[in-house]
CSV table of C-alpha atoms and ligand atoms in Angstrom, one decimal:
chain,number,residue,atom,x,y,z
V,1,PHE,CA,181.8,-54.2,-50.9
V,2,VAL,CA,182.3,-54.1,-47.0
V,3,LYS,CA,182.6,-50.7,-46.4
V,4,PRO,CA,185.9,-49.9,-44.1
V,5,LEU,CA,185.2,-51.2,-40.5
V,6,ASP,CA,184.0,-48.0,-38.7
V,7,ILE,CA,183.9,-49.5,-35.5
V,8,PRO,CA,182.5,-47.2,-32.4
V,9,GLU,CA,184.4,-46.4,-29.6
V,10,VAL,CA,184.8,-49.3,-27.3
V,11,ILE,CA,184.5,-48.9,-23.3
V,12,ASP,CA,187.8,-48.9,-21.4
V,13,CYS,CA,187.6,-52.5,-20.0
V,14,LEU,CA,187.5,-53.9,-23.6
V,15,GLU,CA,191.1,-52.1,-24.4
V,16,SER,CA,193.2,-55.3,-24.0
V,17,HIS,CA,190.9,-56.9,-26.1
V,18,LEU,CA,191.8,-54.5,-28.9
V,19,ASN,CA,195.3,-56.3,-29.7
V,20,LEU,CA,195.7,-57.4,-33.3
V,21,TYR,CA,196.6,-60.9,-33.9
V,22,GLN,CA,200.4,-61.0,-34.4
V,23,ALA,CA,202.1,-64.2,-35.8
V,24,ALA,CA,203.6,-66.1,-33.0
V,25,PRO,CA,207.6,-66.7,-33.3
V,26,TYR,CA,208.5,-69.7,-34.9
V,27,ARG,CA,209.3,-72.7,-32.3
V,28,VAL,CA,212.6,-74.6,-33.0
V,29,LEU,CA,213.9,-77.4,-31.1
V,30,ILE,CA,217.7,-78.0,-31.3
V,31,VAL,CA,219.2,-81.6,-30.2
V,32,ASP,CA,223.2,-81.2,-30.0
V,33,ASP,CA,225.1,-82.9,-27.4
V,34,ASP,CA,227.6,-79.9,-27.8
V,35,ALA,CA,226.0,-77.9,-25.3
V,36,LEU,CA,228.3,-74.6,-26.4
V,37,LEU,CA,227.1,-74.9,-29.7
V,38,ALA,CA,223.5,-75.6,-29.0
V,39,GLU,CA,223.7,-72.2,-26.9
V,40,ARG,CA,225.1,-70.6,-29.9
V,41,TYR,CA,222.9,-71.7,-32.3
V,42,LYS,CA,219.8,-70.9,-29.7
V,43,LEU,CA,221.1,-67.3,-29.3
V,44,VAL,CA,221.5,-66.8,-33.1
V,45,LEU,CA,217.7,-67.9,-33.6
V,46,GLU,CA,216.6,-66.1,-30.8
V,47,GLY,CA,218.1,-63.2,-32.1
V,48,ALA,CA,215.9,-63.5,-35.3
V,49,GLY,CA,213.0,-63.7,-33.3
V,50,MET,CA,212.3,-67.2,-32.9
V,51,LEU,CA,211.5,-69.3,-29.8
V,52,VAL,CA,214.1,-72.1,-29.1
V,53,GLU,CA,214.7,-75.0,-26.9
V,54,ALA,CA,218.1,-76.6,-26.8
V,55,VAL,CA,218.4,-80.4,-25.6
V,56,THR,CA,221.8,-82.0,-25.2
V,57,ASP,CA,220.6,-85.3,-24.0
V,58,PRO,CA,218.8,-87.4,-26.8
V,59,ARG,CA,216.7,-89.3,-24.1
V,60,LEU,CA,215.0,-85.9,-23.2
V,61,VAL,CA,213.9,-85.2,-26.8
V,62,LEU,CA,210.4,-86.6,-26.9
V,63,GLU,CA,209.7,-85.1,-23.6
V,64,ALA,CA,210.6,-81.7,-25.4
V,65,MET,CA,208.6,-82.6,-28.4
V,66,ASN,CA,205.5,-83.0,-26.4
V,67,ASP,CA,206.1,-80.1,-24.0
V,68,PHE,CA,207.5,-77.6,-26.4
V,69,HIS,CA,205.5,-78.3,-29.5
V,70,PRO,CA,208.3,-77.2,-32.0
V,71,GLU,CA,207.7,-76.7,-35.6
V,72,VAL,CA,211.3,-77.2,-36.3
V,73,VAL,CA,213.5,-79.8,-35.1
V,74,LEU,CA,217.2,-79.3,-35.7
V,75,LEU,CA,219.0,-82.8,-35.5
V,76,ASP,CA,222.6,-83.4,-34.7
V,77,LEU,CA,223.6,-87.0,-36.2
V,78,ASN,CA,226.6,-87.8,-33.8
V,79,LEU,CA,224.8,-88.0,-30.1
V,80,PRO,CA,225.7,-90.1,-27.0
V,81,GLY,CA,223.9,-93.2,-27.0
V,82,CYS,CA,222.3,-92.8,-30.3
V,83,ARG,CA,222.3,-91.5,-34.0
V,84,GLY,CA,220.2,-88.2,-34.7
V,85,TYR,CA,218.4,-90.3,-37.5
V,86,GLU,CA,216.8,-92.7,-34.8
V,87,LEU,CA,215.4,-89.8,-33.4
V,88,ALA,CA,214.0,-88.5,-36.8
V,89,GLN,CA,212.7,-92.1,-37.2
V,90,LEU,CA,210.9,-92.0,-33.9
V,91,ILE,CA,209.3,-88.4,-34.4
V,92,ARG,CA,208.0,-89.6,-38.0
V,93,LEU,CA,206.2,-92.7,-36.1
V,94,ASN,CA,203.9,-90.2,-34.1
V,95,PRO,CA,201.0,-88.7,-36.5
V,96,ASP,CA,200.8,-85.9,-33.9
V,97,TRP,CA,204.2,-84.6,-35.2
V,98,LEU,CA,203.4,-84.8,-38.9
V,99,ARG,CA,203.7,-81.2,-39.5
V,100,VAL,CA,207.0,-80.8,-37.7
V,101,ALA,CA,209.9,-80.2,-40.4
V,102,ILE,CA,213.3,-82.2,-39.3
V,103,ALA,CA,216.5,-80.9,-40.6
V,104,TYR,CA,220.0,-82.3,-39.7
V,105,LEU,CA,222.5,-80.1,-38.6
V,106,SER,CA,225.8,-82.0,-38.4
V,107,SER,CA,229.6,-82.1,-39.5
V,108,GLU,CA,229.2,-85.4,-41.0
V,109,GLN,CA,230.6,-85.2,-44.6
V,110,ASP,CA,230.0,-88.6,-46.1
V,111,GLU,CA,227.6,-88.6,-48.5
V,112,MET,CA,226.3,-92.0,-48.0
V,113,GLN,CA,225.6,-91.3,-44.3
V,114,GLN,CA,223.8,-88.0,-45.3
V,115,VAL,CA,221.6,-89.9,-47.6
V,116,GLN,CA,220.9,-92.5,-45.1
V,117,ALA,CA,219.9,-90.1,-42.5
V,118,ILE,CA,217.3,-88.4,-44.8
V,119,ARG,CA,215.9,-91.9,-45.5
V,120,HIS,CA,214.9,-92.0,-42.1
V,121,GLY,CA,212.6,-89.1,-41.8
V,122,GLY,CA,214.7,-85.8,-41.9
V,123,GLU,CA,213.9,-83.4,-44.8
V,124,ASP,CA,217.4,-82.3,-45.5
V,125,PHE,CA,220.9,-82.0,-44.2
V,126,LEU,CA,222.4,-79.0,-43.1
V,127,THR,CA,226.4,-79.1,-42.6
V,128,LYS,CA,228.4,-77.6,-40.0
V,129,PRO,CA,230.0,-74.9,-39.7
V,130,ILE,CA,227.2,-73.0,-40.8
V,131,SER,CA,226.9,-69.3,-40.9
V,132,ASP,CA,224.3,-67.4,-38.8
V,133,LEU,CA,222.5,-66.1,-42.1
V,134,ARG,CA,222.2,-69.7,-43.7
V,135,LEU,CA,221.2,-71.0,-40.2
V,136,VAL,CA,218.2,-68.5,-39.9
V,137,SER,CA,217.3,-68.4,-43.4
V,138,ALA,CA,217.1,-72.6,-43.3
V,139,VAL,CA,215.0,-72.8,-40.2
V,140,SER,CA,212.7,-70.1,-41.0
V,141,VAL,CA,212.1,-71.3,-44.4
V,142,ARG,CA,210.9,-74.8,-42.7
V,143,ALA,CA,209.1,-73.2,-40.0
V,144,ALA,CA,207.0,-71.2,-42.4
V,145,ARG,CA,206.0,-74.2,-44.4
V,146,SER,CA,205.6,-76.4,-41.3
V,147,ARG,CA,203.0,-73.4,-40.2
V,148,GLN,CA,201.5,-73.5,-43.7
V,149,LEU,CA,200.8,-77.2,-43.6
V,150,SER,CA,199.5,-76.7,-40.1
V,151,ASP,CA,197.2,-74.1,-41.1
V,152,ALA,CA,196.0,-76.0,-44.0
V,153,ILE,CA,195.3,-79.0,-41.4
V,154,ASP,CA,193.6,-76.8,-38.8
V,155,ARG,CA,192.2,-73.9,-40.5
V,156,ASP,CA,189.3,-73.2,-42.4
V,157,SER,CA,189.7,-71.9,-45.9
V,158,LEU,CA,187.0,-69.1,-46.3
V,159,THR,CA,187.7,-67.4,-42.9
V,160,GLY,CA,191.3,-68.7,-41.5
V,161,LEU,CA,189.3,-69.6,-38.4
V,162,LEU,CA,190.1,-73.0,-36.6
V,163,LYS,CA,188.0,-75.7,-37.7
V,164,HIS,CA,185.5,-77.6,-35.8
V,165,ALA,CA,187.7,-80.3,-34.3
V,166,ARG,CA,190.3,-78.1,-33.5
V,167,ILE,CA,188.1,-75.3,-31.6
V,168,LYS,CA,186.5,-78.2,-29.7
V,169,GLU,CA,190.0,-79.4,-28.7
V,170,GLN,CA,191.1,-76.0,-27.7
V,171,VAL,CA,188.2,-75.6,-25.5
V,172,ASN,CA,189.3,-78.6,-23.5
V,173,ILE,CA,192.9,-77.2,-23.5
V,174,GLU,CA,191.8,-73.8,-22.2
V,175,LEU,CA,189.5,-75.2,-19.4
V,176,GLU,CA,192.3,-77.5,-18.3
V,177,ARG,CA,194.5,-74.4,-18.3
V,178,ALA,CA,192.1,-72.3,-16.5
V,179,ALA,CA,191.3,-75.1,-13.9
V,180,ARG,CA,195.1,-75.3,-13.2
V,181,GLN,CA,195.5,-71.7,-12.7
V,182,GLY,CA,192.2,-71.0,-10.9
V,183,LYS,CA,191.1,-68.4,-13.4
V,184,PRO,CA,187.8,-68.0,-15.2
V,185,VAL,CA,187.5,-68.8,-19.0
V,186,SER,CA,184.7,-68.0,-21.0
V,187,VAL,CA,183.2,-69.6,-24.3
V,188,ALA,CA,180.8,-67.7,-26.3
V,189,MET,CA,178.9,-69.6,-29.3
V,190,ILE,CA,177.8,-67.0,-31.9
V,191,ASP,CA,175.1,-67.6,-34.8
V,192,LEU,CA,174.1,-65.4,-37.6
V,193,ASP,CA,170.4,-64.3,-37.4
V,194,HIS,CA,168.2,-65.2,-40.3
V,195,PHE,CA,171.0,-66.1,-42.3
V,196,LYS,CA,169.3,-68.4,-44.7
V,197,ASP,CA,167.4,-65.0,-45.8
V,198,VAL,CA,170.7,-63.3,-46.7
V,199,ASN,CA,171.6,-66.2,-48.7
V,200,ASP,CA,168.2,-66.6,-50.4
V,201,THR,CA,167.9,-62.9,-51.1
V,202,TYR,CA,171.4,-62.2,-52.3
V,203,GLY,CA,173.0,-65.6,-53.0
V,204,HIS,CA,175.6,-67.6,-51.2
V,205,ALA,CA,178.6,-65.6,-52.3
V,206,VAL,CA,177.3,-62.6,-50.7
V,207,GLY,CA,176.6,-64.7,-47.6
V,208,ASP,CA,180.1,-65.8,-47.7
V,209,ARG,CA,181.3,-62.3,-47.7
V,210,VAL,CA,179.4,-61.6,-44.7
V,211,ILE,CA,180.9,-64.7,-42.8
V,212,ARG,CA,184.2,-63.6,-43.6
V,213,ALA,CA,183.5,-60.0,-42.3
V,214,LEU,CA,182.6,-61.2,-39.0
V,215,SER,CA,185.7,-63.3,-38.9
V,216,GLN,CA,187.5,-60.4,-39.5
V,217,LEU,CA,185.5,-58.3,-36.9
V,218,MET,CA,186.3,-60.9,-34.4
V,219,ARG,CA,190.0,-61.2,-35.3
V,220,GLN,CA,190.4,-57.6,-34.7
V,221,ARG,CA,188.6,-57.7,-31.2
V,222,LEU,CA,189.8,-60.4,-29.7
V,223,ARG,CA,192.9,-61.1,-27.8
V,224,LYS,CA,196.1,-62.8,-28.9
V,225,THR,CA,195.3,-65.5,-26.1
V,226,ASP,CA,191.7,-65.8,-27.5
V,227,SER,CA,190.7,-68.5,-29.9
V,228,ILE,CA,188.1,-68.2,-32.4
V,229,GLY,CA,186.7,-71.2,-34.5
V,230,ARG,CA,184.1,-71.7,-37.3
V,231,TYR,CA,182.1,-74.3,-35.3
V,232,GLY,CA,179.5,-74.7,-38.4
V,233,GLY,CA,178.5,-72.9,-41.5
V,234,GLU,CA,177.6,-69.4,-39.7
V,235,GLU,CA,178.2,-70.8,-36.2
V,236,PHE,CA,181.5,-69.4,-34.7
V,237,VAL,CA,182.9,-70.2,-31.0
V,238,ALA,CA,185.5,-67.8,-29.1
V,239,ILE,CA,187.2,-69.1,-26.2
V,240,LEU,CA,188.2,-66.3,-24.0
V,241,PRO,CA,190.7,-67.3,-21.3
V,242,ASP,CA,190.9,-65.2,-18.1
V,243,CYS,CA,187.6,-63.4,-19.1
V,244,ASP,CA,184.8,-63.5,-16.4
V,245,GLN,CA,181.0,-63.5,-17.5
V,246,GLN,CA,180.5,-60.0,-17.1
V,247,SER,CA,183.6,-59.0,-19.4
V,248,ALA,CA,182.7,-61.7,-21.8
V,249,CYS,CA,179.1,-60.2,-22.3
V,250,GLU,CA,180.6,-57.0,-22.7
V,251,LEU,CA,183.2,-57.9,-25.4
V,252,LEU,CA,180.3,-59.8,-27.1
V,253,ASN,CA,178.0,-57.2,-26.9
V,254,ALA,CA,180.5,-55.0,-28.6
V,255,ILE,CA,181.2,-57.3,-31.5
V,256,ARG,CA,177.5,-57.6,-31.8
V,257,GLU,CA,176.9,-53.7,-32.2
V,258,SER,CA,179.8,-53.2,-34.3
V,259,PHE,CA,178.8,-56.0,-36.8
V,260,ALA,CA,175.3,-55.0,-36.7
V,261,ALA,CA,176.4,-51.3,-37.8
V,262,LEU,CA,178.3,-52.8,-40.9
V,263,ASN,CA,176.5,-52.0,-44.2
V,264,PHE,CA,176.9,-54.4,-46.8
V,265,SER,CA,175.9,-53.5,-50.4
V,266,VAL,CA,174.9,-55.4,-53.4
V,267,GLY,CA,174.2,-53.4,-56.6
V,268,ASP,CA,172.1,-50.7,-55.1
V,269,LYS,CA,170.9,-52.4,-52.2
V,270,VAL,CA,172.3,-52.1,-48.7
V,271,PHE,CA,171.6,-54.3,-46.0
V,272,SER,CA,173.0,-55.4,-42.5
V,273,VAL,CA,172.9,-58.5,-40.5
V,274,THR,CA,172.6,-59.2,-36.8
V,275,LEU,CA,174.1,-61.8,-34.6
V,276,SER,CA,173.2,-63.5,-31.6
V,277,ALA,CA,175.6,-64.9,-29.0
V,278,GLY,CA,175.3,-67.4,-25.9
V,279,VAL,CA,178.2,-66.9,-23.4
V,280,ALA,CA,179.4,-69.6,-20.8
V,281,THR,CA,181.7,-69.1,-18.0
V,282,SER,CA,183.7,-71.6,-16.0
V,283,SER,CA,185.2,-69.6,-12.7
V,284,GLY,CA,188.0,-71.7,-11.8
V,285,ALA,CA,186.3,-75.1,-11.6
V,286,TRP,CA,186.6,-77.9,-14.3
V,287,LYS,CA,183.2,-77.7,-16.1
V,288,THR,CA,182.9,-80.4,-18.8
V,289,ASN,CA,179.7,-79.0,-20.7
V,290,MET,CA,180.8,-75.6,-21.8
V,291,LEU,CA,179.8,-75.6,-25.3
V,292,GLU,CA,176.4,-77.0,-24.5
V,293,ALA,CA,176.0,-74.2,-21.8
V,294,ALA,CA,177.0,-71.7,-24.4
V,295,ASP,CA,174.7,-73.4,-27.1
V,296,GLN,CA,171.7,-72.9,-24.5
V,297,ALA,CA,172.4,-69.5,-23.6
V,298,LEU,CA,172.4,-68.8,-27.4
V,299,TYR,CA,169.1,-70.8,-28.0
V,300,ARG,CA,167.8,-68.3,-25.2
V,301,ALA,CA,169.2,-65.3,-27.3
V,302,LYS,CA,167.5,-66.4,-30.3
V,303,ASP,CA,164.1,-67.3,-28.5
V,304,SER,CA,164.2,-63.8,-27.0
V,305,GLY,CA,164.2,-62.1,-30.1
V,306,ARG,CA,167.8,-62.1,-31.5
V,307,ASN,CA,170.5,-59.7,-31.9
V,308,ARG,CA,171.4,-60.1,-28.4
V,309,VAL,CA,173.9,-61.8,-26.0
V,310,ASP,CA,172.8,-64.2,-23.3
V,311,ALA,CA,174.5,-65.8,-20.5
L,1,GH3,P1,168.6,-68.3,-37.1
L,1,GH3,O1,168.3,-66.8,-36.9
L,1,GH3,O2,167.5,-69.0,-36.3
L,1,GH3,O3,170.0,-68.6,-36.8
L,1,GH3,O4,168.2,-68.6,-38.8
L,1,GH3,P2,169.2,-68.9,-39.7
L,1,GH3,O5,168.5,-68.7,-40.9
L,1,GH3,O6,170.5,-68.4,-39.6
L,1,GH3,O7,169.4,-70.5,-39.4
L,1,GH3,P3,169.6,-71.7,-39.9
L,1,GH3,O8,170.4,-72.4,-39.1
L,1,GH3,O9,168.2,-72.2,-40.5
L,1,GH3,O10,170.2,-71.5,-41.5
L,1,GH3,C1,171.6,-71.1,-41.2
L,1,GH3,C2,171.8,-70.8,-43.1
L,1,GH3,O11,173.4,-70.9,-43.2
L,1,GH3,C3,171.6,-72.0,-43.9
L,1,GH3,C4,172.7,-72.0,-44.4
L,1,GH3,O12,172.4,-72.1,-46.0
L,1,GH3,C5,173.6,-70.9,-44.4
L,1,GH3,N1,175.0,-71.3,-44.2
L,1,GH3,C6,175.6,-72.3,-43.6
L,1,GH3,N2,177.1,-72.3,-44.1
L,1,GH3,C7,177.4,-71.3,-45.2
L,1,GH3,C8,178.3,-70.9,-45.8
L,1,GH3,O13,179.4,-71.2,-45.5
L,1,GH3,N3,178.0,-69.9,-46.7
L,1,GH3,C9,176.8,-69.5,-46.8
L,1,GH3,N4,176.5,-68.4,-47.9
L,1,GH3,N5,176.1,-69.6,-46.4
L,1,GH3,C10,175.9,-70.8,-45.3
L,2,MG,MG1,227.4,-84.3,-31.8
L,3,MG,MG1,171.6,-68.8,-37.7
L,4,MG,MG1,173.0,-72.1,-37.4
């Protein structure tokens, strides 16, 4: 339906934007008061490509949850001053951590103790000693499941892009980061031109395919550190950290041209669709109205004829 992406050559300054999206490594928090053992598990999981943090003091667990955002927590049961399941219970009290998988990893052999621990919030019980293979497979299965859940909550099912609420949240996260680092950040608001006509002429299913084609194109063109969301029906938001206004406009123009060059065919009819975009840039200082500013720029692009980028 969509002909294979025939993307024209991109100018040099956009090279860094061509990184394909790669799945981020799984994030695992190990809680074990045996520092040597914790370090061993850490090395094994890191060897399998995961990002691991080990905590030996149970008092530091909630802080690590907040700072490290693990997808899987491996909890020892016997810890100084508390039982591992008390930590599971604490983690389960916070709805922000709903999607985190909790597994106990303990030498506790008593079945009643194990069942008791699972009742407090951990999903299952792995026993020590554990082979490297068992550890890696147990953790990766749970991390994959956690990510699946996360995506179901945060991502739009048509495009796989971040949903409205998450992309808005992400704008603030990136603004804060940029202000802290004294770096610029650009936000682009993108809207398809005369999209109602596409739906009216070819039907909603065809319209949906156009929306998916643009999502795919943006994923290909943006950097791993960029975020893309489906802000509304045929409106998208891209957040470009460490990208000044000029680079952002160049990037958006390249995307605009590639998208306009796509041919969609329905039966014997061939058509193309254009987009307009508005860019707002914050150059290091905190700016609160980025989305509004991008939206205003988008309206200027629409007003001045569409199929263009304004800043
Ligand atoms: P403009 O150039 O001013 O943006 O014109 P437009 O027709 O694109 O703007 P308008 O906001 O009037 O219409 C947007 C259309 O997008 C209307 C709606 O039917 C369509 N739309 C919104 N979400 C979806 C979707 O998920 N799938 C499809 N196929 N169409 C959608
Ligand atoms: Mg212990
Ligand atoms: Mg539109
Ligand atoms: Mg619109």
